[in-house]
Tab-separated table of C-alpha atoms in Angstrom:
chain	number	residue	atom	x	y	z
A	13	UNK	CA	67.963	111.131	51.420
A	14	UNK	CA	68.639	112.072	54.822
A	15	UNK	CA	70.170	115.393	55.998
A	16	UNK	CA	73.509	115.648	55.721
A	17	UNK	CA	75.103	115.877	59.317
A	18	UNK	CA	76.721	119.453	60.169
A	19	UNK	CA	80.327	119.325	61.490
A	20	UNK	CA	79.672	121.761	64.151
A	21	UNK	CA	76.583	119.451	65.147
A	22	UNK	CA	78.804	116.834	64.874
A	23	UNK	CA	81.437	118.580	67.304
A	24	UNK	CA	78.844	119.521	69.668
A	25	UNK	CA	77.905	116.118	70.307
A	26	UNK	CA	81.202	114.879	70.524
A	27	UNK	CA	82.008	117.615	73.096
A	28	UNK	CA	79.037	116.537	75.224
A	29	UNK	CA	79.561	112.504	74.943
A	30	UNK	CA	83.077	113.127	76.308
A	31	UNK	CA	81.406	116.017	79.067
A	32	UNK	CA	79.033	113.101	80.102
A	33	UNK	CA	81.859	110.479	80.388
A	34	UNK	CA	84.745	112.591	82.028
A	35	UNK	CA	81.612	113.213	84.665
A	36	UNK	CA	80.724	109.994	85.206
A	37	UNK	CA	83.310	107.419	84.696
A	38	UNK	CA	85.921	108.102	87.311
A	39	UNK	CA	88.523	105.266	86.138
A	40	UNK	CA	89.504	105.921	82.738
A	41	UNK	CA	92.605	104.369	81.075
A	42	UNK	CA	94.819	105.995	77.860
A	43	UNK	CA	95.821	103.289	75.105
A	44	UNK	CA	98.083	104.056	72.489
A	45	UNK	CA	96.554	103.101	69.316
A	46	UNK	CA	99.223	102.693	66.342
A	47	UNK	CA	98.736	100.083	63.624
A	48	UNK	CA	95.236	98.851	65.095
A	49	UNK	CA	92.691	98.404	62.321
A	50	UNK	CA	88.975	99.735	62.193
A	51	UNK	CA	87.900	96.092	62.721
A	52	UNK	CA	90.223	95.182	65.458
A	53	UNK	CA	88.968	98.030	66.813
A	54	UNK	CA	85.069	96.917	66.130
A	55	UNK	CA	86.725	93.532	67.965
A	56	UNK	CA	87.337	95.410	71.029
A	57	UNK	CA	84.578	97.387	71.676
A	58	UNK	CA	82.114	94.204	71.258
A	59	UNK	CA	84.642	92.584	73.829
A	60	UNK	CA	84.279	95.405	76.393
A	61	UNK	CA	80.705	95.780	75.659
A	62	UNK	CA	79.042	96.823	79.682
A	63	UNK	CA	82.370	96.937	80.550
A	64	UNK	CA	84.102	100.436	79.497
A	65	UNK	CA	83.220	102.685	76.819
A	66	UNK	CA	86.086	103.464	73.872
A	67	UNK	CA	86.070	106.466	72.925
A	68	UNK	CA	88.720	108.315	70.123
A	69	UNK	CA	89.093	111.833	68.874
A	70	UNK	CA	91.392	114.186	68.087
A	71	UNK	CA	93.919	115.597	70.516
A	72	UNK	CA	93.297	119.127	70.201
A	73	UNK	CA	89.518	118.632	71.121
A	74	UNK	CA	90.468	116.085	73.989
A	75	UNK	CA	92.605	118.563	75.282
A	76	UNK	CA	89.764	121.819	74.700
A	77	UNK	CA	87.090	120.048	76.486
A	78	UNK	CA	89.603	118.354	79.079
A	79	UNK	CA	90.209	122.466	80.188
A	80	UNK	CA	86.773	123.618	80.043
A	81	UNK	CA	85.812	121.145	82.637
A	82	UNK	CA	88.864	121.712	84.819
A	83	UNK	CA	87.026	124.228	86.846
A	84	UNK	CA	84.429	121.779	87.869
A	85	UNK	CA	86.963	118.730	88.221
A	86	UNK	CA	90.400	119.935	88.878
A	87	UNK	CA	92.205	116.657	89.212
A	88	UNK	CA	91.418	116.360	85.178
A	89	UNK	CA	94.488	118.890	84.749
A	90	UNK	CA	96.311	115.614	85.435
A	91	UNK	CA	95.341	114.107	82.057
A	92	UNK	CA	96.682	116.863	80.027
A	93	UNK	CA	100.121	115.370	79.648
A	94	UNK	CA	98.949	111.964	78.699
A	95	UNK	CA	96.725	113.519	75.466
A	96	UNK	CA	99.420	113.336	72.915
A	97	UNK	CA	100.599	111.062	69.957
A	98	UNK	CA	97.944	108.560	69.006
A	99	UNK	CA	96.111	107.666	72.146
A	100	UNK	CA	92.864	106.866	72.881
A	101	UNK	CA	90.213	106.647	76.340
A	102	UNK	CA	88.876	103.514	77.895
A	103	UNK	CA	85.916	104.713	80.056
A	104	UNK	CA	85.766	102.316	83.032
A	105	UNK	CA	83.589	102.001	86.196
A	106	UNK	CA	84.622	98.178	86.485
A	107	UNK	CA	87.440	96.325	87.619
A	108	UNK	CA	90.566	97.826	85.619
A	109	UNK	CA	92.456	94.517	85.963
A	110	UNK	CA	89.881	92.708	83.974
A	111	UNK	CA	89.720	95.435	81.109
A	112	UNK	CA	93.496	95.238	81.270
A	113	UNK	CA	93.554	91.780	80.135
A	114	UNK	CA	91.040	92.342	77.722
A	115	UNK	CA	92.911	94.654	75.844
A	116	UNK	CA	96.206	92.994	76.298
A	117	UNK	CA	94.906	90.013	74.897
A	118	UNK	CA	93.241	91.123	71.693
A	119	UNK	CA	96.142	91.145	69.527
A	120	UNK	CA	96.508	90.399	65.815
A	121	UNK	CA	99.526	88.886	64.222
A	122	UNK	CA	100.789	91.552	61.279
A	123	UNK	CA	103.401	90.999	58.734
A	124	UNK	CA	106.298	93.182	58.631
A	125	UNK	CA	106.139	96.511	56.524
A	126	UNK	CA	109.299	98.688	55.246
A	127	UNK	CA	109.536	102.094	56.930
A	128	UNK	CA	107.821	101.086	60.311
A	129	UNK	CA	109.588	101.092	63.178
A	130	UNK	CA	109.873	97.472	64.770
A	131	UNK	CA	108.199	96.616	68.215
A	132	UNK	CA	110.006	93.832	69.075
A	133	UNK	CA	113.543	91.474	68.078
A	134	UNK	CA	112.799	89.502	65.018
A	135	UNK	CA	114.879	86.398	64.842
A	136	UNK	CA	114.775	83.757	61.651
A	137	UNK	CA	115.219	80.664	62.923
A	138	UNK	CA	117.493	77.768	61.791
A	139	UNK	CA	115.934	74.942	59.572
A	140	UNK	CA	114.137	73.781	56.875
A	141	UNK	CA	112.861	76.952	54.502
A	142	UNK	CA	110.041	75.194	51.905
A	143	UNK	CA	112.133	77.021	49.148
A	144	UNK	CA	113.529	75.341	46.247
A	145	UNK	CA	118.046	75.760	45.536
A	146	UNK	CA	117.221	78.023	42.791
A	147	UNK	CA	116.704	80.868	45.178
A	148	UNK	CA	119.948	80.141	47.216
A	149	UNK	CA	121.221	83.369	45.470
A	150	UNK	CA	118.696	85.732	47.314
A	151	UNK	CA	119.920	84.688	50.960
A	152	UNK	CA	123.496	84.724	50.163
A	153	UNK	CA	122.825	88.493	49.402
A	154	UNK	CA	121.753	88.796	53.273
A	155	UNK	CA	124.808	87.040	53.910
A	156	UNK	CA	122.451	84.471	55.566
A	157	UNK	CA	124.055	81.144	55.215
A	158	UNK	CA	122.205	78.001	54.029
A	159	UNK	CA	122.653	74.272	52.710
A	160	UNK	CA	120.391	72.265	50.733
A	161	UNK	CA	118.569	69.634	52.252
A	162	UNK	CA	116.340	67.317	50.567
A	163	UNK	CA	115.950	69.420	48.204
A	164	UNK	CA	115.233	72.217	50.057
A	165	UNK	CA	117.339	75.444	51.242
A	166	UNK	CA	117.810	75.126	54.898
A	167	UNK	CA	118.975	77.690	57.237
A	168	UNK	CA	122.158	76.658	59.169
A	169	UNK	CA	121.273	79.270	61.837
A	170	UNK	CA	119.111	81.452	64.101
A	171	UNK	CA	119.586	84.850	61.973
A	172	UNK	CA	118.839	88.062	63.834
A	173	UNK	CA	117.353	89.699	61.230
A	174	UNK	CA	115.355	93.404	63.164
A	175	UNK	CA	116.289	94.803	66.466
A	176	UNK	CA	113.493	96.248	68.016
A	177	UNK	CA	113.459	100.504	67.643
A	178	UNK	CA	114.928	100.146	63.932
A	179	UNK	CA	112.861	100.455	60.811
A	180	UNK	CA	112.047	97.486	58.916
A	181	UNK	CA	114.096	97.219	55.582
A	182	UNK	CA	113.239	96.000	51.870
A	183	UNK	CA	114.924	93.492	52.077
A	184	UNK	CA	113.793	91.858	55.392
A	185	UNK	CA	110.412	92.288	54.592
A	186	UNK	CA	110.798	90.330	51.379
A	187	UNK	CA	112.716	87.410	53.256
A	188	UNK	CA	109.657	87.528	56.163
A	189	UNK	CA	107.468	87.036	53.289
A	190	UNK	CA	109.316	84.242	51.379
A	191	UNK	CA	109.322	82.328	54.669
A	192	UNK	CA	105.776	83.322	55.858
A	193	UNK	CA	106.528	84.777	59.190
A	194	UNK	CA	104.366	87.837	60.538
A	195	UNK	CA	106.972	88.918	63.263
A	196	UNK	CA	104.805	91.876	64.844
A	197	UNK	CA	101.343	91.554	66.554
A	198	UNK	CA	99.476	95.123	67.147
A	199	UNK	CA	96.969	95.755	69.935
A	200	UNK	CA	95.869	98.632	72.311
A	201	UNK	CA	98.637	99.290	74.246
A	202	UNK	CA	98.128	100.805	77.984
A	203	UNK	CA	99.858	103.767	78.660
A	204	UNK	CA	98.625	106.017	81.431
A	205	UNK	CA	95.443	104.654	84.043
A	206	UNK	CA	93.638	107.681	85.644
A	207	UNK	CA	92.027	106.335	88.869
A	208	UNK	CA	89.606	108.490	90.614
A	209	UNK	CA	92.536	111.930	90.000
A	210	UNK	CA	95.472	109.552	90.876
A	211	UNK	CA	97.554	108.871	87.708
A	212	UNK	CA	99.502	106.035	87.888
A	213	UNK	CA	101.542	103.761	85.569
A	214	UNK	CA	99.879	100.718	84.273
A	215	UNK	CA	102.181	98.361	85.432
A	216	UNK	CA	100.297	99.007	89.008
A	217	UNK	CA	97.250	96.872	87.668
A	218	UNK	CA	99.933	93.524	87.640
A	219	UNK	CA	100.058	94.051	91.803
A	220	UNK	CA	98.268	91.699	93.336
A	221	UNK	CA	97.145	91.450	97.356
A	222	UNK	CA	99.933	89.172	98.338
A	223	UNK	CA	102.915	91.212	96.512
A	224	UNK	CA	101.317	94.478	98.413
A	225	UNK	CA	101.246	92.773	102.042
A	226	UNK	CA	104.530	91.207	100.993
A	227	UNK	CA	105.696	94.686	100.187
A	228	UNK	CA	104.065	96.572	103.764
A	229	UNK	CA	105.729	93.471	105.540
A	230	UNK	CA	109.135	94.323	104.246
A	231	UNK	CA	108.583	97.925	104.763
A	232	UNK	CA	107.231	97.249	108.621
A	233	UNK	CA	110.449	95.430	108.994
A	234	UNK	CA	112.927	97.820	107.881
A	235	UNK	CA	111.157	100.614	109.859
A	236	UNK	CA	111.499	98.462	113.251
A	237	UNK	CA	115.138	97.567	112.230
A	238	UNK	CA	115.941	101.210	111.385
A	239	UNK	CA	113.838	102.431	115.045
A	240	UNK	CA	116.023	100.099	117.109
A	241	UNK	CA	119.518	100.989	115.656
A	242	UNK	CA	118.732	104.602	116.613
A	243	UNK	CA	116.817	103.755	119.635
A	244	UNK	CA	113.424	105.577	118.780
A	245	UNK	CA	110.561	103.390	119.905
A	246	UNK	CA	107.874	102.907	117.476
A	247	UNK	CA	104.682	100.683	117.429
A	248	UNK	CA	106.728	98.428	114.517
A	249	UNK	CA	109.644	97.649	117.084
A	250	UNK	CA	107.015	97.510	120.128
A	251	UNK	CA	107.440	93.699	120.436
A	252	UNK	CA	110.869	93.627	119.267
A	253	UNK	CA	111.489	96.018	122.411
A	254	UNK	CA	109.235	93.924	125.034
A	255	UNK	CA	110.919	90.430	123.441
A	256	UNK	CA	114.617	92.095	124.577
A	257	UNK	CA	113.503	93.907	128.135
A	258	UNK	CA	111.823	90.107	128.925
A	259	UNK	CA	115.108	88.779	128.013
A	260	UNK	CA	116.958	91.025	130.014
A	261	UNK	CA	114.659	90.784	133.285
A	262	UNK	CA	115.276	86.966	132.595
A	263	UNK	CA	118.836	87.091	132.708
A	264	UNK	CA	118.974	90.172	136.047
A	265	UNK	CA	116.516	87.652	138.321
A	266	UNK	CA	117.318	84.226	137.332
A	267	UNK	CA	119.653	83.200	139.912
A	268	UNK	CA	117.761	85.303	142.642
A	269	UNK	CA	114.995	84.173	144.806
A	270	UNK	CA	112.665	86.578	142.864
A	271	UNK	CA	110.090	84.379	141.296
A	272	UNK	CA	107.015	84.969	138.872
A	273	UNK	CA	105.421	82.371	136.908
A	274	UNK	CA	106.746	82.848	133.119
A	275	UNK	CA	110.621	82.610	135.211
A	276	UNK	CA	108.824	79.559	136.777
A	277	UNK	CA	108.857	77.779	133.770
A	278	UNK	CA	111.951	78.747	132.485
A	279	UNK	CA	113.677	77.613	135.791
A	280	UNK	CA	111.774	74.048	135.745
A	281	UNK	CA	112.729	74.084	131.548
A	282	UNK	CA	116.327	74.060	132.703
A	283	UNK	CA	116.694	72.209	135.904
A	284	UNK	CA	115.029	69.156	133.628
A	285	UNK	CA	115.957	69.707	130.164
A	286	UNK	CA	114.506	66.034	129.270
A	287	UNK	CA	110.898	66.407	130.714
A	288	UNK	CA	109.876	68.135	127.628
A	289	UNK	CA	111.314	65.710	125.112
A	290	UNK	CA	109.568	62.308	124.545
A	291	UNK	CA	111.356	59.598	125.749
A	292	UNK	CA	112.693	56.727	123.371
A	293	UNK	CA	112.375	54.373	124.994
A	294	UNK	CA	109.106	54.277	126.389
A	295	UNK	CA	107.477	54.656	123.001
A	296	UNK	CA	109.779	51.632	121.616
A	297	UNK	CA	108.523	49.224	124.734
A	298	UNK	CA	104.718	48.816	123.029
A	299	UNK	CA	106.002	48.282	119.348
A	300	UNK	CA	108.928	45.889	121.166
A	301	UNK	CA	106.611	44.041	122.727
A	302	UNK	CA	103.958	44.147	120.110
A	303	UNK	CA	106.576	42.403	117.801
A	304	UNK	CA	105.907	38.389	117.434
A	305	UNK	CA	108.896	36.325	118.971
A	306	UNK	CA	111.089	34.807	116.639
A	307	UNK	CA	110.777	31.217	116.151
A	308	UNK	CA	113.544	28.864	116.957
A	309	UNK	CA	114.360	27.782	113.489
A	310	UNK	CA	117.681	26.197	114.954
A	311	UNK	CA	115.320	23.305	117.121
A	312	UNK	CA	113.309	22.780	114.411
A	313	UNK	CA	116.074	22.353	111.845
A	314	UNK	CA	117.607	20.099	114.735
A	315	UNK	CA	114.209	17.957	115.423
A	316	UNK	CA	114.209	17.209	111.264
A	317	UNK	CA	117.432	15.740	111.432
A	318	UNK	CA	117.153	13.049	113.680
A	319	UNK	CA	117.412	10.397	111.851
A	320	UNK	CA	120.646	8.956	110.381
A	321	UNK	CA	121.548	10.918	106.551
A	322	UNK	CA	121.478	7.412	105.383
A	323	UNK	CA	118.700	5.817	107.695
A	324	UNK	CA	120.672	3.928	109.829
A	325	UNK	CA	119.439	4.709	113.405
């Protein structure tokens, strides 16, 4: 037989695997981990396999070894307040939106369980059951109301049965069961990302490029809006500013003998308001006379009847 491991060997070399990874990993994200199994757990650490590192352990020591390397790496002191409850660290040095939807999408359906508090709205749905009319009494003692239907209890409507933040009761789970729904699905669940000593909330990962510029662009414009109401110049209402002096040096020279070549063109814009357009109808001429002439169907009609209706001519 082997040698038995020592605990304080055993805490040593946890302290130093979290040391090396605190170091080196600058990305890390927290997960909440209640109601995920050892081998949904085993499921997610193949899946992120050269991706992140998982890593688990009690809070207190999280929080010991987070402070003794606080000196070296001050923005850690940020992680302190995420370290509590049942949490977890995802080591990352990858792209965070990929791990993110990694984790998100390893979930496992779980049947409902009395005491536990419920994640979500469960709702029975109307419709057929699979259960025979000689258990009609258990659902009228949910007040649920039914009909039988080809000899079958059937549910005349959607039932809300949990509402999400309540415990599950006896008697729900036992109608979950009878029907064979598993209402609840368990998974990591994201709830702090650390980014290089920024700490953030993990909603940020859903941004993409085109809702940030969309974003800058709406901020830009507010900021030139706001600069001209108060009459501040800024570089965001620069062309705003040039767009309304050119306008106004327009409007102060246009009827003088001043000239310059952008007025130029404005003045020959307005003296012939139709040069710029196309003109009808010198594009209809080619496809008018392009068209085939008509033939005289009336002549020929004519030439057909020139004899007599009853041949007399």
């Amino acid at each position: 037989m082997g040698k038995p491991v020592d605990k304080a060997e055993k805490k040593a070399d946890y302290f130093s695997k979290l040391v090396d990874l605190l170091t080196n990993h600058p990305q890390i994200l927290i997960v909440k981990c209640d109601n995920v199994g050892s081998n949904q757990m085993q499921n997610i650490r193949r899946s992120l396999r050269g991706l992140a590192v998982v890593l688990m352990g009690k809070n207190t020591m999280i929080r010991k070894v987070i402070r003794g390397q606080i000196a070296a790496m001050p923005q850690l002191e940020r992680l302190l307040p995420a370290v509590k409850e049942n949490v977890g660290f995802i080591f990352c040095k990858g792209d965070l939106g990929k791990i993110r939807e990694i984790i998100t999408g390893n979930r496992v359906p779980a049947a409902a369980k009395a005491g536990t508090v419920a994640p979500v709205d469960v709702t029975v749905p109307a419709g057929p059951t699979g259960l025979d009319p000689s258990q009609t009494s258990f659902f009228q003692a949910l007040n649920i109301a039914t009909k039988i239907n080809k000899g079958q209890i059937e549910i005349i409507n959607n039932v809300s049965l949990i509402t999400k933040g309540t415990k599950v009761g006896n008697s729900e789970v036992a109608l979950l069961n009878k029907l064979d729904i598993k209402p609840f699905s368990y998974g990591l669940v994201l709830n702090t990302v650390y980014d290089n000593g920024s700490v953030y909330d993990p909603e940020v990962l859903s941004l993409t490029n085109e809702v940030v510029l969309e974003k800058f662009f709406n901020g830009v414009q507010n900021v030139a809006a706001l600069s001209r109401s108060v009459g501040i110049p800024t570089a965001a209402a620069l062309p705003h500013i040039i767009i309304d002096a050119f306008k106004n040096i327009i409007g102060a020279v246009l009827e003088s003998d001043y000239s310059f070549k952008q007025l130029d063109n404005i003045r020959n814009a307005l003296a012939n308001p139709g040069a710029s357009a196309p003109a009808p109808a010198a594009a209809a001429a080619p496809a008018a006379a392009a068209a085939p002439a008509p033939k005289k169907v009336e002549e020929e009609e004519d030439a057909d009847m020139g004899m007599g209706l009853f041949g007399d001519d």
